[in-house]
Coordinates of C-alpha atoms in Angstrom, one line a residue:
M1 CA 155.5 148.5 151.5
K2 CA 158.3 146.2 152.7
T3 CA 159.5 143.0 151.1
E4 CA 160.5 140.0 153.2
S5 CA 164.0 141.2 153.2
G6 CA 162.9 144.5 154.6
N7 CA 163.6 146.6 151.4
T8 CA 161.0 148.8 149.8
S9 CA 159.3 147.0 147.0
D10 CA 160.5 147.3 143.4
R11 CA 157.2 148.8 142.4
T12 CA 157.4 151.6 145.0
L13 CA 161.1 152.3 143.9
K14 CA 160.0 152.5 140.3
K15 CA 157.2 155.0 141.1
E16 CA 159.5 157.2 143.2
D17 CA 162.2 157.1 140.6
L18 CA 159.8 158.1 137.9
F19 CA 158.6 161.1 139.8
R20 CA 162.2 162.1 140.6
Y21 CA 163.1 161.8 136.9
L22 CA 160.0 163.8 135.8
R23 CA 160.9 166.6 138.3
D24 CA 164.6 166.4 137.7
P25 CA 165.9 170.1 137.4
S26 CA 168.3 169.3 134.5
L27 CA 165.5 167.6 132.5
V28 CA 163.0 170.3 133.3
S29 CA 165.6 173.0 132.4
G30 CA 166.4 171.2 129.1
L31 CA 162.8 171.0 128.1
A32 CA 162.2 174.7 129.1
D33 CA 165.2 175.6 126.8
A34 CA 163.6 173.5 124.0
V35 CA 160.3 175.4 124.4
R36 CA 162.0 178.7 124.2
A37 CA 163.9 177.6 121.1
E38 CA 160.6 176.7 119.3
M39 CA 158.8 179.9 120.4
P40 CA 158.0 182.3 117.6
R41 CA 159.8 185.6 118.5
N42 CA 157.3 188.1 117.2
R43 CA 154.0 186.4 118.1
H44 CA 151.9 186.0 121.3
I45 CA 150.9 182.3 121.9
K46 CA 148.2 181.1 124.2
I47 CA 148.0 177.5 125.0
M48 CA 145.0 176.3 127.2
H49 CA 144.7 173.3 129.4
V50 CA 141.3 172.1 130.8
C51 CA 142.5 170.3 133.9
G52 CA 142.8 171.5 137.6
S53 CA 145.7 169.0 138.0
H54 CA 147.7 170.7 135.2
E55 CA 147.1 174.0 136.7
H56 CA 148.2 172.7 140.2
S57 CA 151.5 171.5 138.7
V58 CA 152.1 174.6 136.6
Q59 CA 151.8 176.8 139.7
R60 CA 153.3 174.5 142.3
W61 CA 156.6 174.1 140.2
G62 CA 156.6 177.7 138.9
L63 CA 156.6 176.6 135.3
R64 CA 155.3 179.9 133.9
S65 CA 158.5 181.6 135.2
L66 CA 160.6 179.2 132.9
L67 CA 158.7 180.1 129.8
P68 CA 159.1 183.1 127.3
E69 CA 157.0 186.1 128.2
N70 CA 155.0 185.9 124.9
L71 CA 153.9 182.3 125.8
E72 CA 150.9 182.1 128.0
I73 CA 149.5 178.9 129.7
I74 CA 145.9 179.7 130.5
A75 CA 143.6 177.5 132.5
G76 CA 140.2 176.5 131.1
P77 CA 137.1 175.0 132.8
G78 CA 139.0 172.0 134.2
C79 CA 137.5 172.0 137.7
P80 CA 134.3 169.8 138.0
V81 CA 133.3 171.3 141.3
C82 CA 133.7 174.8 139.9
I83 CA 131.5 174.2 136.9
C84 CA 128.7 172.2 138.8
P85 CA 125.6 174.3 138.4
A86 CA 124.3 176.0 141.5
F87 CA 120.8 174.7 140.9
E88 CA 122.1 171.0 140.9
I89 CA 123.8 171.6 144.2
G90 CA 120.5 173.1 145.3
E91 CA 118.8 169.8 144.4
A92 CA 121.0 168.0 146.8
I93 CA 120.5 170.6 149.5
S94 CA 116.7 170.3 149.2
L95 CA 116.9 166.5 149.6
A96 CA 119.2 166.9 152.7
R97 CA 116.5 169.2 154.2
K98 CA 113.9 166.4 153.7
G99 CA 116.0 163.9 155.8
V100 CA 117.8 162.2 152.9
I101 CA 121.5 161.2 153.5
I102 CA 123.5 163.0 150.9
A103 CA 126.9 161.2 150.1
T104 CA 129.4 163.1 147.9
Y105 CA 133.0 164.1 147.5
G106 CA 134.6 166.5 150.0
D107 CA 135.1 169.7 148.0
M108 CA 131.5 169.7 146.8
I109 CA 130.0 170.2 150.3
R110 CA 131.8 173.6 150.6
V111 CA 130.7 175.2 147.3
P112 CA 128.6 178.4 147.9
T113 CA 125.3 178.8 146.1
P114 CA 122.3 181.0 146.4
Y115 CA 120.7 178.1 148.3
G116 CA 123.4 177.9 150.8
S117 CA 125.9 174.9 150.9
L118 CA 125.9 171.3 151.8
M119 CA 128.4 172.2 154.6
K120 CA 125.9 174.6 156.1
E121 CA 123.2 171.8 156.0
K122 CA 125.7 169.3 157.6
T123 CA 126.5 171.8 160.3
G124 CA 122.8 172.2 161.0
G125 CA 122.4 168.5 161.5
A126 CA 121.6 167.2 158.0
G127 CA 122.9 163.8 157.0
V128 CA 125.7 165.0 154.6
Q129 CA 128.5 162.6 154.4
V130 CA 131.9 162.9 152.6
I131 CA 133.0 159.8 150.7
Y132 CA 136.0 158.8 148.7
S133 CA 134.5 156.3 146.3
P134 CA 131.0 155.3 145.0
M135 CA 131.2 152.2 147.1
D136 CA 131.4 154.3 150.2
A137 CA 128.0 155.6 149.3
V138 CA 126.5 152.2 148.8
A139 CA 128.0 151.1 152.1
I140 CA 126.2 154.0 153.8
A141 CA 122.8 152.8 152.2
R142 CA 123.4 149.3 153.4
N143 CA 124.2 150.5 156.9
N144 CA 121.1 152.8 157.0
P145 CA 118.3 150.6 155.6
G146 CA 115.6 152.9 157.1
K147 CA 116.9 156.0 155.4
E148 CA 117.1 157.0 151.8
V149 CA 120.7 157.7 150.6
V150 CA 121.6 159.8 147.5
F151 CA 125.0 159.7 145.9
F152 CA 125.5 163.2 144.6
S153 CA 127.9 162.1 141.7
A154 CA 129.6 164.9 140.0
G155 CA 132.7 165.2 137.8
F156 CA 134.2 164.6 134.3
E157 CA 135.0 161.4 132.6
T158 CA 137.2 160.0 135.3
T159 CA 134.4 160.0 137.8
V160 CA 131.7 159.2 135.3
A161 CA 133.3 155.7 134.7
P162 CA 133.0 154.4 138.3
A163 CA 129.5 155.8 138.7
A164 CA 128.5 154.0 135.4
S165 CA 130.0 150.8 136.5
L166 CA 128.2 151.0 139.9
V167 CA 124.9 151.5 138.0
V168 CA 125.5 148.8 135.4
H169 CA 127.2 146.1 137.6
G170 CA 126.3 146.9 141.2
D171 CA 123.8 145.1 143.3
L172 CA 122.3 148.3 144.8
P173 CA 120.0 148.4 147.8
D174 CA 116.5 149.9 147.2
N175 CA 117.2 152.9 149.4
F176 CA 120.1 154.0 147.1
S177 CA 119.9 156.4 144.2
L178 CA 122.1 158.8 142.2
L179 CA 121.8 162.5 141.7
T180 CA 124.2 163.1 138.8
S181 CA 126.1 166.1 137.6
H182 CA 128.5 164.7 135.2
R183 CA 130.1 166.6 132.3
L184 CA 132.0 165.7 129.2
T185 CA 135.2 167.6 128.5
P186 CA 135.6 167.8 124.6
P187 CA 132.3 169.7 124.0
A188 CA 133.4 172.5 126.4
M189 CA 136.7 172.8 124.7
E190 CA 134.9 173.0 121.3
L191 CA 132.6 175.8 122.8
L192 CA 135.7 177.7 123.8
L193 CA 136.8 177.9 120.2
G194 CA 133.6 179.9 119.3
I195 CA 134.0 182.6 121.9
G196 CA 135.3 185.5 120.0
D197 CA 137.4 187.2 122.7
V198 CA 139.2 184.0 123.9
H199 CA 142.1 183.4 121.5
I200 CA 143.5 180.0 121.8
N201 CA 146.5 178.7 119.7
G202 CA 146.5 175.1 121.1
F203 CA 145.3 172.8 123.7
I204 CA 146.9 170.6 126.3
A205 CA 144.4 167.7 126.9
P206 CA 144.1 166.1 130.3
G207 CA 145.9 162.9 130.8
H208 CA 143.6 161.3 133.3
V209 CA 140.4 161.9 131.3
S210 CA 142.3 160.6 128.3
V211 CA 142.9 157.3 130.1
I212 CA 139.1 156.8 129.9
V213 CA 138.1 158.4 126.6
G214 CA 141.4 157.7 124.7
S215 CA 143.7 160.1 122.9
E216 CA 141.5 160.0 119.8
A217 CA 138.8 161.8 121.6
W218 CA 140.8 165.0 120.8
G219 CA 141.4 164.3 117.2
L220 CA 138.5 166.4 116.3
F221 CA 140.4 169.6 117.1
P222 CA 143.3 169.3 114.6
R223 CA 141.0 167.7 111.9
A224 CA 138.0 170.1 112.1
Y225 CA 139.5 173.3 113.6
N226 CA 143.2 173.0 112.7
M227 CA 143.9 173.3 116.3
P228 CA 147.2 171.8 117.7
V229 CA 146.6 169.4 120.7
A230 CA 148.9 167.3 122.8
V231 CA 147.9 164.9 125.6
A232 CA 150.0 165.4 128.6
G233 CA 150.7 164.0 132.1
F234 CA 151.0 166.1 135.2
E235 CA 154.7 166.3 136.3
P236 CA 156.8 169.3 135.3
A237 CA 158.5 167.4 132.5
N238 CA 155.2 166.0 131.2
I239 CA 153.6 169.4 130.9
L240 CA 156.7 171.0 129.3
L241 CA 156.9 168.2 126.8
G242 CA 153.2 168.8 125.9
L243 CA 153.8 172.5 125.4
L244 CA 156.9 171.7 123.2
M245 CA 154.8 169.4 121.0
V246 CA 152.1 172.1 120.5
L247 CA 154.7 174.7 119.8
R248 CA 156.3 172.5 117.1
Q249 CA 152.8 172.1 115.5
I250 CA 152.4 175.8 115.4
K251 CA 155.9 176.5 114.1
N252 CA 155.3 173.9 111.3
K253 CA 151.8 175.0 110.6
A254 CA 150.7 171.5 110.8
A255 CA 148.1 170.8 113.5
R256 CA 147.9 167.2 114.7
L257 CA 147.3 165.2 117.8
D258 CA 150.4 164.3 119.9
N259 CA 150.1 161.8 122.7
T260 CA 153.0 162.5 125.0
Y261 CA 151.4 160.3 127.8
A262 CA 151.3 157.1 125.7
Q263 CA 152.7 155.0 128.6
V264 CA 149.1 155.2 130.3
V265 CA 146.8 156.7 127.5
R266 CA 145.8 154.5 124.6
P267 CA 144.2 155.8 121.4
E268 CA 141.0 153.9 122.1
G269 CA 140.9 154.6 125.9
N270 CA 139.4 152.2 128.3
P271 CA 136.8 150.0 126.3
A272 CA 135.3 148.5 129.4
A273 CA 134.7 151.9 131.0
L274 CA 133.4 153.4 127.8
R275 CA 130.9 150.5 127.5
A276 CA 129.6 151.1 131.0
I277 CA 129.2 154.9 130.4
E278 CA 127.3 154.2 127.1
T279 CA 125.1 151.6 128.8
A280 CA 124.3 153.8 131.8
F281 CA 124.0 157.3 130.4
D282 CA 122.4 159.3 127.6
V283 CA 124.2 162.4 126.4
V284 CA 122.3 165.7 126.7
P285 CA 122.9 169.4 126.7
A286 CA 124.0 170.6 130.0
W287 CA 124.5 173.7 132.1
W288 CA 128.1 174.6 133.2
R289 CA 128.2 177.1 136.0
G290 CA 129.5 180.6 134.8
I291 CA 129.6 179.2 131.3
G292 CA 126.1 178.5 130.3
R293 CA 124.5 175.7 128.2
V294 CA 127.0 173.5 126.4
P295 CA 125.5 171.1 123.8
R296 CA 126.1 167.3 124.2
S297 CA 128.1 167.8 127.3
G298 CA 126.0 166.3 130.0
L299 CA 124.9 162.8 131.1
V300 CA 121.6 161.6 132.4
L301 CA 120.7 158.0 133.5
K302 CA 118.9 156.0 130.8
P303 CA 115.3 155.0 131.5
D304 CA 116.4 151.4 132.3
F305 CA 117.9 152.8 135.4
I306 CA 114.9 154.9 136.6
K307 CA 114.8 153.3 140.0
T308 CA 118.3 154.5 140.6
D309 CA 117.7 158.0 139.3
A310 CA 117.2 160.4 142.3
R311 CA 115.5 163.0 140.2
K312 CA 112.8 160.5 139.1
K313 CA 112.6 158.9 142.5
F314 CA 112.0 162.2 144.4
G315 CA 110.4 164.2 141.6
I316 CA 112.9 167.0 141.6
A317 CA 113.8 168.9 138.4
A318 CA 115.4 172.3 139.1
S319 CA 116.0 174.7 136.3
P320 CA 119.0 176.8 135.3
E321 CA 119.2 180.3 136.6
R322 CA 121.1 183.3 135.1
N323 CA 122.7 184.6 138.3
E324 CA 124.5 181.4 139.5
L325 CA 127.6 183.3 140.6
P326 CA 127.6 185.8 143.5
P327 CA 127.8 189.5 142.6
G328 CA 131.2 190.6 141.7
C329 CA 132.6 187.1 141.3
S330 CA 134.9 186.5 138.3
C331 CA 135.0 182.8 138.3
H332 CA 133.4 182.6 134.8
L333 CA 136.2 184.8 133.4
V334 CA 138.8 182.7 135.1
M335 CA 137.3 179.4 133.7
L336 CA 137.0 180.8 130.2
G337 CA 140.7 181.9 130.3
K338 CA 139.9 185.5 129.9
I339 CA 141.6 186.6 133.1
Y340 CA 144.0 185.2 135.8
P341 CA 142.6 185.0 139.3
S342 CA 144.8 187.9 140.4
S343 CA 142.8 190.1 138.1
C344 CA 139.6 189.6 140.2
P345 CA 139.1 192.3 142.8
L346 CA 137.8 189.8 145.3
F347 CA 140.8 187.5 145.0
N348 CA 142.5 186.9 148.5
S349 CA 140.4 189.7 149.9
K350 CA 136.6 189.0 150.1
C351 CA 137.3 185.6 148.5
T352 CA 139.8 183.4 150.4
P353 CA 140.4 179.6 150.8
E354 CA 138.9 180.0 154.4
T355 CA 135.9 181.9 153.2
P356 CA 135.3 181.2 149.6
Y357 CA 133.0 183.6 147.8
G358 CA 133.1 181.9 144.4
P359 CA 133.4 178.2 143.4
C360 CA 136.9 178.5 141.9
M361 CA 138.2 179.2 145.5
V362 CA 136.8 175.9 146.9
S363 CA 138.2 172.9 145.1
Q364 CA 141.8 171.6 145.0
E365 CA 141.4 171.8 141.2
G366 CA 140.0 175.4 141.3
T367 CA 142.3 177.8 139.7
C368 CA 141.7 180.6 142.3
L369 CA 142.5 178.2 145.1
I370 CA 145.6 177.0 143.4
W371 CA 146.9 180.6 142.8
S372 CA 146.1 181.5 146.3
K373 CA 148.0 178.5 147.6
F374 CA 151.1 178.7 145.4
G375 CA 151.3 182.4 144.5
T376 CA 150.3 184.5 141.5
A377 CA 153.6 184.7 139.7

């Protein structure tokens, strides 16, 4: 963007300067030194994040190589495409086969399931269209008044908010409805603490989810579980600062909630977004692919919006299946933080970005795709 004088706008300069600062080698090196200084010498520490964007930055910038060997950053179930149940993708596939136009985000169409994929349906001539926002799906419905259009809306709180706003405030055409596969992040993190062979010493909470739900959404963990938590952004300095705060809590044996992303995350979150979510959705138990049933982690449209609910409109109600991952796939172990992608025998052999075998190799937020793209060190 240029100003009248031909110079780049101040806003653009400030954004570029911020990224440059948060990636500055001297700042990153100094924070890495501080992390090493806080690290207990005779103890192995595992800190989990639950965000594909965090893992992307960790691998892209080689942050693990800057950390002590006895400090692990492990990736949790932070990829909404990866944890979307196969049977819910199957619902979208069944509608596409009936001539319904399916509008959804790009990564979702490539996810392999026992029922095929939306990409396969699209290649076969079905009306599967990639969109970039919910309003794109509404536009498709308005431009195709003789066809039913279903917005296959998946994701965590950051994508729940615009979907809720669409339902609550949108003037939606009669041929438009939503097939929802939304999940809430804190309940999954709580579930992880009850898995016996997953030993977590602290959490890095996702910054963009926190913009919606507020930093206080994570207060449960230090209060009820004595689990250190820090909300962090996504640049190298952001992540290292989050790690540093968690390590200081561990060192001082005083679990609390540190918000290191306070410039964009408020304690109460986004009140307007939260009101829209509460108005549009009821909280229910939900299935996470590779993980299973997680209490109070799913969202379904309230009865007031039955005309917009694709499941009600088309009379579909698929059930969870035990074998949602293909034989030999280790995505569930990766998403639970039990193994790294490189420990899966299919990684970068039978399962590659070009021919994904499991869901974690599909999305840009999938841990396996990230490790394949940036290396496994």
